[in-house]
């Protein structure tokens, strides 16, 4: 279940995780749930070791959030309506954007979307 909203992880294309330096893993069903928790007083950002997101096209693959490309689009139906999907490469993100529309974002831009 998602640490923030407690929903069962229904769509693996949108999962994300925060992993602390001590190895504690917080699991989320959508990037906005992860950022909501990250920005809350409950989480110590100095304890963070990894910020991981699932590759939209390869749901079994976790990627470092700082090294991927995101598309925010009304065509994306994510569990908590962030409408954001992560792609491993710029080319794959751009292909999705051309086919479905939306805007291309980097991790820094995504983090400002859900404060």
CSV table of N, CA, C and O in Angstrom, one decimal, residues 12-55:
chain,number,residue,atom,x,y,z
A,12,UNK,N,1.3,-0.3,-11.7
A,12,UNK,CA,2.7,-0.3,-11.4
A,12,UNK,C,3.5,0.7,-12.3
A,12,UNK,O,4.7,1.0,-11.9
A,13,UNK,N,2.9,1.3,-13.3
A,13,UNK,CA,3.6,2.2,-14.1
A,13,UNK,C,3.9,3.5,-13.4
A,13,UNK,O,4.7,4.4,-13.9
A,14,UNK,N,3.3,3.8,-12.3
A,14,UNK,CA,3.4,5.0,-11.6
A,14,UNK,C,4.1,5.0,-10.2
A,14,UNK,O,4.1,5.9,-9.5
A,15,UNK,N,4.6,3.8,-9.8
A,15,UNK,CA,5.1,3.6,-8.5
A,15,UNK,C,6.4,4.5,-8.3
A,15,UNK,O,7.1,4.9,-9.2
A,16,UNK,N,6.7,4.7,-7.0
A,16,UNK,CA,7.9,5.4,-6.6
A,16,UNK,C,8.3,5.0,-5.2
A,16,UNK,O,7.5,4.5,-4.5
A,17,UNK,N,9.6,5.3,-4.9
A,17,UNK,CA,10.1,4.9,-3.6
A,17,UNK,C,11.1,6.0,-3.1
A,17,UNK,O,11.8,6.5,-3.9
A,18,UNK,N,11.0,6.1,-1.8
A,18,UNK,CA,12.1,6.9,-1.1
A,18,UNK,C,12.8,5.8,-0.3
A,18,UNK,O,12.2,5.1,0.5
A,19,UNK,N,14.1,5.8,-0.4
A,19,UNK,CA,15.0,4.9,0.4
A,19,UNK,C,15.9,5.7,1.3
A,19,UNK,O,16.6,6.5,0.8
A,20,UNK,N,15.9,5.4,2.6
A,20,UNK,CA,16.7,6.2,3.5
A,20,UNK,C,18.1,5.5,3.6
A,20,UNK,O,18.4,4.4,3.1
A,21,UNK,N,19.1,6.3,4.1
A,21,UNK,CA,20.4,5.8,4.3
A,21,UNK,C,20.5,4.5,5.2
A,21,UNK,O,21.4,3.7,5.0
A,22,UNK,N,19.5,4.4,6.0
A,22,UNK,CA,19.4,3.2,6.9
A,22,UNK,C,18.7,2.0,6.2
A,22,UNK,O,18.6,1.0,6.8
A,23,UNK,N,18.2,2.2,5.0
A,23,UNK,CA,17.6,1.2,4.2
A,23,UNK,C,16.1,1.1,4.4
A,23,UNK,O,15.5,0.2,3.8
A,24,UNK,N,15.5,2.0,5.1
A,24,UNK,CA,14.0,2.0,5.1
A,24,UNK,C,13.4,2.4,3.8
A,24,UNK,O,13.9,3.4,3.2
A,25,UNK,N,12.5,1.7,3.3
A,25,UNK,CA,11.9,2.0,2.0
A,25,UNK,C,10.4,2.4,2.2
A,25,UNK,O,9.6,1.8,2.9
A,26,UNK,N,10.1,3.6,1.7
A,26,UNK,CA,8.7,4.1,1.7
A,26,UNK,C,8.2,4.0,0.2
A,26,UNK,O,8.8,4.4,-0.7
A,27,UNK,N,7.1,3.3,0.1
A,27,UNK,CA,6.5,3.0,-1.2
A,27,UNK,C,5.3,3.9,-1.5
A,27,UNK,O,4.5,4.1,-0.6
A,28,UNK,N,5.2,4.3,-2.7
A,28,UNK,CA,4.1,5.3,-3.1
A,28,UNK,C,3.5,4.8,-4.4
A,28,UNK,O,4.1,4.2,-5.3
A,29,UNK,N,2.2,5.1,-4.6
A,29,UNK,CA,1.5,4.7,-5.8
A,29,UNK,C,1.5,5.8,-6.9
A,29,UNK,O,1.1,5.6,-8.1
A,30,UNK,N,2.0,7.0,-6.6
A,30,UNK,CA,2.0,8.1,-7.5
A,30,UNK,C,3.1,9.1,-7.1
A,30,UNK,O,3.3,9.2,-5.8
A,31,UNK,N,3.7,9.8,-8.0
A,31,UNK,CA,4.8,10.8,-7.6
A,31,UNK,C,4.2,11.9,-6.7
A,31,UNK,O,5.0,12.3,-5.8
A,32,UNK,N,3.0,12.3,-6.8
A,32,UNK,CA,2.5,13.3,-5.9
A,32,UNK,C,2.4,12.8,-4.5
A,32,UNK,O,2.6,13.6,-3.5
A,33,UNK,N,2.1,11.5,-4.3
A,33,UNK,CA,2.1,11.0,-2.9
A,33,UNK,C,3.5,11.0,-2.3
A,33,UNK,O,3.7,11.3,-1.2
A,34,UNK,N,4.4,10.6,-3.1
A,34,UNK,CA,5.8,10.6,-2.7
A,34,UNK,C,6.3,12.0,-2.3
A,34,UNK,O,6.8,12.3,-1.2
A,35,UNK,N,6.0,13.0,-3.1
A,35,UNK,CA,6.4,14.4,-2.8
A,35,UNK,C,5.6,15.0,-1.7
A,35,UNK,O,6.2,15.8,-0.9
A,36,UNK,N,4.4,14.6,-1.5
A,36,UNK,CA,3.6,15.0,-0.4
A,36,UNK,C,4.3,14.6,0.9
A,36,UNK,O,4.4,15.3,1.9
A,37,UNK,N,4.7,13.3,1.0
A,37,UNK,CA,5.4,12.8,2.1
A,37,UNK,C,6.7,13.4,2.3
A,37,UNK,O,7.1,13.8,3.4
A,38,UNK,N,7.5,13.5,1.2
A,38,UNK,CA,8.8,14.1,1.3
A,38,UNK,C,8.8,15.5,1.9
A,38,UNK,O,9.7,15.9,2.6
A,39,UNK,N,7.8,16.3,1.5
A,39,UNK,CA,7.7,17.7,2.0
A,39,UNK,C,7.0,17.8,3.3
A,39,UNK,O,6.9,18.9,3.8
A,40,UNK,N,6.6,16.7,3.9
A,40,UNK,CA,5.9,16.8,5.2
A,40,UNK,C,6.9,16.8,6.4
A,40,UNK,O,8.1,16.4,6.2
A,41,UNK,N,6.5,17.2,7.5
A,41,UNK,CA,7.4,17.2,8.7
A,41,UNK,C,7.7,15.8,9.2
A,41,UNK,O,8.7,15.6,9.9
A,42,UNK,N,7.0,14.8,8.7
A,42,UNK,CA,7.2,13.4,9.1
A,42,UNK,C,8.5,12.9,8.5
A,42,UNK,O,9.1,11.9,9.0
A,43,UNK,N,9.0,13.4,7.4
A,43,UNK,CA,10.2,12.9,6.7
A,43,UNK,C,11.4,13.8,6.9
A,43,UNK,O,11.2,15.0,6.7
A,44,UNK,N,12.5,13.2,7.1
A,44,UNK,CA,13.8,14.0,7.3
A,44,UNK,C,14.5,13.9,5.9
A,44,UNK,O,15.1,12.8,5.6
A,45,UNK,N,14.5,14.9,5.1
A,45,UNK,CA,15.2,14.8,3.8
A,45,UNK,C,16.7,14.5,3.9
A,45,UNK,O,17.3,14.0,3.0
A,46,UNK,N,17.3,14.8,5.1
A,46,UNK,CA,18.7,14.4,5.2
A,46,UNK,C,19.0,12.9,5.4
A,46,UNK,O,20.1,12.5,5.3
A,47,UNK,N,17.9,12.2,5.6
A,47,UNK,CA,18.0,10.7,5.7
A,47,UNK,C,18.0,10.0,4.4
A,47,UNK,O,18.2,8.8,4.3
A,48,UNK,N,17.7,10.8,3.3
A,48,UNK,CA,17.4,10.2,2.0
A,48,UNK,C,18.7,9.7,1.3
A,48,UNK,O,19.7,10.4,1.3
A,49,UNK,N,18.6,8.4,0.8
A,49,UNK,CA,19.7,7.9,0.0
A,49,UNK,C,19.3,7.8,-1.4
A,49,UNK,O,20.1,8.2,-2.3
A,50,UNK,N,18.1,7.4,-1.7
A,50,UNK,CA,17.6,7.3,-3.1
A,50,UNK,C,16.2,7.8,-3.3
A,50,UNK,O,15.4,7.5,-2.4
A,51,UNK,N,16.0,8.4,-4.4
A,51,UNK,CA,14.6,8.7,-4.9
A,51,UNK,C,14.4,8.0,-6.2
A,51,UNK,O,15.1,8.2,-7.2
A,52,UNK,N,13.5,7.0,-6.1
A,52,UNK,CA,13.3,6.1,-7.3
A,52,UNK,C,11.9,6.3,-7.9
A,52,UNK,O,10.9,6.4,-7.1
A,53,UNK,N,11.8,6.2,-9.2
A,53,UNK,CA,10.5,6.2,-9.9
A,53,UNK,C,10.5,5.0,-10.8
A,53,UNK,O,11.5,4.5,-11.3
A,54,UNK,N,9.3,4.5,-11.2
A,54,UNK,CA,9.1,3.4,-12.1
A,54,UNK,C,9.1,4.0,-13.5
A,54,UNK,O,8.5,5.0,-13.8
A,55,UNK,N,9.8,3.3,-14.4
A,55,UNK,CA,9.8,3.6,-15.8
A,55,UNK,C,8.4,3.3,-16.3
A,55,UNK,O,8.0,2.1,-16.3
